[in-house]
Coordinates of C-alpha atoms and ligand atoms in Angstrom, one line a residue:
X1 CA -6.3 0.6 -74.0
X2 CA -7.2 3.8 -75.9
X3 CA -10.4 4.2 -77.7
X4 CA -11.9 6.9 -79.8
X5 CA -15.7 7.5 -79.9
X6 CA -16.9 9.0 -83.1
X7 CA -20.2 10.3 -84.2
X8 CA -22.3 13.4 -84.8
X9 CA -23.0 15.8 -81.9
X10 CA -25.8 14.1 -79.8
X11 CA -25.0 10.7 -81.1
X12 CA -24.4 9.5 -77.5
X13 CA -20.6 9.7 -77.3
X14 CA -20.7 11.2 -73.7
X15 CA -23.2 8.7 -72.5
X16 CA -21.2 5.8 -73.8
X17 CA -17.9 7.2 -72.6
X18 CA -19.3 7.3 -69.0
X19 CA -20.4 3.5 -69.3
X20 CA -17.1 2.4 -70.6
X21 CA -15.3 4.5 -68.0
X22 CA -17.3 2.7 -65.3
X23 CA -17.0 -0.7 -66.8
X24 CA -13.3 -0.6 -67.7
X25 CA -11.7 2.0 -65.4
X26 CA -10.5 4.0 -68.3
X27 CA -10.7 7.8 -68.2
X28 CA -13.2 9.6 -70.5
X29 CA -11.5 12.6 -72.1
X30 CA -14.1 15.0 -73.6
X31 CA -12.4 18.0 -75.3
X32 CA -15.9 19.7 -75.3
X33 CA -16.1 19.3 -71.5
X34 CA -12.5 20.6 -71.1
X35 CA -13.3 23.6 -73.3
X36 CA -16.6 24.3 -71.5
X37 CA -14.6 24.6 -68.2
X38 CA -12.2 27.1 -69.9
X39 CA -15.2 29.1 -71.2
X40 CA -16.4 29.6 -67.7
X41 CA -13.3 31.6 -66.8
X42 CA -13.5 35.3 -66.5
X43 CA -10.6 36.0 -68.8
X44 CA -9.9 37.0 -72.5
X45 CA -9.2 33.4 -73.4
X46 CA -12.4 32.2 -71.6
X47 CA -14.5 34.7 -73.4
X48 CA -13.0 34.0 -76.8
X49 CA -13.5 30.2 -76.3
X50 CA -17.2 30.9 -75.1
X51 CA -17.9 32.7 -78.4
X52 CA -16.6 30.0 -80.6
X53 CA -18.5 27.3 -78.7
X54 CA -21.8 29.2 -79.0
X55 CA -21.3 29.4 -82.8
X56 CA -20.7 25.7 -83.2
X57 CA -17.3 26.2 -85.0
X58 CA -14.1 24.6 -84.0
X59 CA -11.6 25.9 -81.5
X60 CA -7.9 26.0 -82.8
X61 CA -5.9 22.9 -82.9
X62 CA -3.3 24.4 -80.7
X63 CA -5.7 25.3 -77.8
X64 CA -7.4 21.8 -77.9
X65 CA -4.2 19.9 -78.1
X66 CA -2.8 21.6 -75.1
X67 CA -5.8 20.9 -72.9
X68 CA -5.7 17.3 -74.3
X69 CA -2.0 16.8 -73.4
X70 CA -2.6 18.1 -69.9
X71 CA -5.4 15.8 -69.2
X72 CA -3.6 12.8 -70.7
X73 CA -0.7 13.5 -68.1
X74 CA -3.1 13.1 -65.2
X75 CA -2.9 9.9 -63.1
X76 CA -6.6 9.0 -63.8
X77 CA -5.7 8.4 -67.4
X78 CA -2.8 6.1 -66.8
X79 CA -4.9 2.9 -67.6
X80 CA -6.2 4.2 -70.8
X81 CA -8.5 6.9 -72.4
X82 CA -11.8 7.1 -74.1
X83 CA -11.5 10.1 -76.5
X84 CA -14.9 11.8 -76.9
X85 CA -14.9 14.8 -79.3
X86 CA -11.3 14.3 -80.4
X87 CA -10.2 14.0 -83.1
X88 CA -12.6 16.2 -85.1
X89 CA -10.5 16.5 -88.3
X90 CA -8.2 14.2 -90.2
X91 CA -5.3 16.5 -89.1
X92 CA -6.3 16.0 -85.4
X93 CA -6.5 12.1 -86.0
X94 CA -2.9 12.2 -87.4
X95 CA -1.8 14.4 -84.5
X96 CA -3.3 11.8 -82.0
X97 CA -1.6 8.9 -83.7
X98 CA 1.7 10.8 -83.3
X99 CA 0.8 11.5 -79.6
X100 CA -0.4 8.0 -78.5
X101 CA -1.7 4.6 -79.7
X102 CA -5.3 4.4 -80.7
X103 CA -6.5 0.7 -80.5
X104 CA -9.9 1.2 -81.7
X105 CA -12.6 3.5 -83.0
X106 CA -16.2 3.1 -82.3
X107 CA -18.5 5.0 -84.6
X108 CA -22.1 5.8 -83.3
X109 CA -24.1 5.9 -86.3
X110 CA -27.2 8.2 -86.0
X111 CA -29.0 10.0 -89.0
X112 CA -29.3 13.7 -88.8
X113 CA -33.1 13.9 -88.3
X114 CA -32.8 11.7 -85.0
X115 CA -29.9 14.0 -83.9
X116 CA -32.1 17.2 -84.4
X117 CA -34.9 15.6 -82.3
X118 CA -32.6 14.4 -79.6
X119 CA -30.8 17.7 -79.2
X120 CA -34.1 19.4 -78.6
X121 CA -34.7 17.1 -75.7
X122 CA -31.1 17.2 -74.4
X123 CA -30.5 18.6 -70.9
X124 CA -27.1 19.1 -69.4
X125 CA -25.6 19.6 -66.0
X126 CA -23.7 22.8 -65.9
X127 CA -21.5 21.6 -63.1
X128 CA -20.5 17.9 -63.9
X129 CA -21.6 18.0 -67.5
X130 CA -23.7 14.8 -67.3
X131 CA -26.2 14.7 -70.0
X132 CA -29.9 13.5 -70.1
X133 CA -32.7 13.1 -72.6
X134 CA -36.2 14.0 -71.5
X135 CA -37.7 10.8 -72.7
X136 CA -35.1 8.1 -73.1
X137 CA -32.7 9.0 -70.3
X138 CA -34.5 11.3 -67.9
X139 CA -33.0 12.3 -64.6
X140 CA -34.5 10.6 -61.5
X141 CA -35.8 13.9 -60.2
X142 CA -37.2 16.2 -62.9
X143 CA -34.8 19.0 -63.7
X144 CA -32.0 17.9 -61.3
X145 CA -28.7 16.1 -62.0
X146 CA -28.6 12.5 -60.6
X147 CA -24.8 12.7 -60.1
X148 CA -24.4 16.1 -58.3
X149 CA -27.8 17.5 -57.6
X150 CA -27.3 20.7 -59.7
X151 CA -30.2 22.2 -61.7
X152 CA -30.1 21.0 -65.3
X153 CA -30.0 23.4 -68.2
X154 CA -29.8 23.5 -72.0
X155 CA -26.4 24.0 -73.6
X156 CA -26.3 27.2 -75.6
X157 CA -24.9 25.4 -78.6
X158 CA -27.9 22.9 -78.5
X159 CA -30.1 25.7 -79.9
X160 CA -31.7 24.2 -83.1
X161 CA -29.9 26.6 -85.6
X162 CA -26.5 25.9 -83.9
X163 CA -27.2 22.2 -84.1
X164 CA -27.7 22.4 -87.8
X165 CA -24.4 24.2 -88.2
X166 CA -22.6 21.6 -85.9
X167 CA -24.0 18.8 -88.2
X168 CA -22.9 20.6 -91.2
X169 CA -19.4 20.9 -89.8
X170 CA -19.5 17.3 -88.7
X171 CA -20.2 16.0 -92.2
X172 CA -17.7 18.3 -93.9
X173 CA -14.8 18.0 -91.4
X174 CA -15.3 15.0 -89.0
X175 CA -16.8 12.3 -91.1
X176 CA -13.7 11.8 -93.4
X177 CA -11.9 10.5 -90.2
X178 CA -14.0 7.4 -90.5
X179 CA -12.3 6.3 -93.7
X180 CA -8.9 7.3 -92.1
X181 CA -9.5 4.7 -89.3
X182 CA -11.1 2.2 -91.7
X183 CA -7.9 2.2 -93.7
X184 CA -6.0 0.9 -90.8
X185 CA -8.7 -1.6 -89.7
X186 CA -9.6 0.1 -86.3
X187 CA -13.1 1.2 -87.1
X188 CA -16.3 -0.5 -85.6
X189 CA -19.7 0.9 -86.5
X190 CA -22.5 0.6 -84.1
X191 CA -26.2 1.6 -84.8
X192 CA -26.7 4.5 -82.3
X193 CA -30.5 4.6 -82.8
X194 CA -31.1 1.3 -80.9
X195 CA -32.4 1.4 -77.3
X196 CA -29.7 3.0 -75.0
X197 CA -29.0 -0.4 -73.2
X198 CA -28.6 -2.2 -76.5
X199 CA -26.1 0.6 -77.7
X200 CA -24.0 0.2 -74.6
X201 CA -24.0 -3.7 -74.8
X202 CA -22.8 -3.5 -78.3
X203 CA -20.2 -0.9 -77.3
X204 CA -19.0 -3.1 -74.4
X205 CA -18.9 -6.2 -76.7
X206 CA -16.6 -4.2 -79.1
X207 CA -14.4 -3.1 -76.1
X208 CA -14.2 -6.8 -74.9
X209 CA -13.2 -8.0 -78.4
X210 CA -10.4 -5.5 -78.4
X211 CA -8.6 -7.0 -75.2
Ligands
AMP1 P1 -18.8 18.7 -77.9 O1 -19.1 18.7 -76.5 O2 -17.9 17.5 -78.1 O3 -20.0 18.7 -78.7 O4 -18.0 20.0 -78.2 C1 -18.6 21.2 -78.1 C2 -17.8 22.2 -78.9 O5 -16.5 22.4 -78.5 C3 -17.7 22.0 -80.4 O6 -18.8 22.4 -81.1 C4 -16.3 22.7 -80.8 O7 -16.6 24.2 -80.8 C5 -15.5 22.6 -79.5 N1 -14.6 21.4 -79.7 C6 -14.7 20.2 -79.0 N2 -13.8 19.3 -79.4 C7 -13.1 19.9 -80.3 C8 -12.0 19.6 -81.2 N3 -11.4 18.4 -81.0 N4 -11.5 20.6 -82.0 C9 -12.0 21.7 -82.1 N5 -13.1 22.2 -81.4 C10 -13.6 21.3 -80.5

């Protein structure tokens, strides 16, 4: 089974992708995480991608598709994939349909003002990229990643002015994808402002219904 998680930055896609991954044994494929790994490299490409990520703009389709294809070919993705952060444009949605079968698309619906507040409270592990929220999803030990013990930080593109730009780009370029998937009956909308446990039980119920 292949699923797409759609929603604004900070809507909870990464968190839900991890939950589905654990429950269903699918692989979570976050293009943002793949790009952040490349951005750490001390190379021209690494520096180029780092600058784009810091601005909140999109990396080219070519670079993203290349990373995506490599990850898709790995054995851990054989059972199925949860796409998080891809597609981000209708063109990318068309490219994904050419590449593989997308069984369902879960849209996490969260209004902008909630996103802005959430991003201000988001903390991320620079090593394994696990995300936390200071109030609703804090780490067990303050400032330390539960999963790998690394000190948590703030992603440079979670700065308030970059978040506003990312939201603008989301509404302009990514939101039209929802109609694209609705037209083929693959879209399920979930209220992403509910308590985290309720969001995951709704998400898992949709996944169950797709089997
Ligand atoms: P994310 O972790 O999904 O919020 O992505 C972080 C950043 O990575 C985005 O703001 C973009 O700069 C870049 N990015 C992630 N996925 C894509 C994509 N599918 N196409 C283009 N750029 C992307």
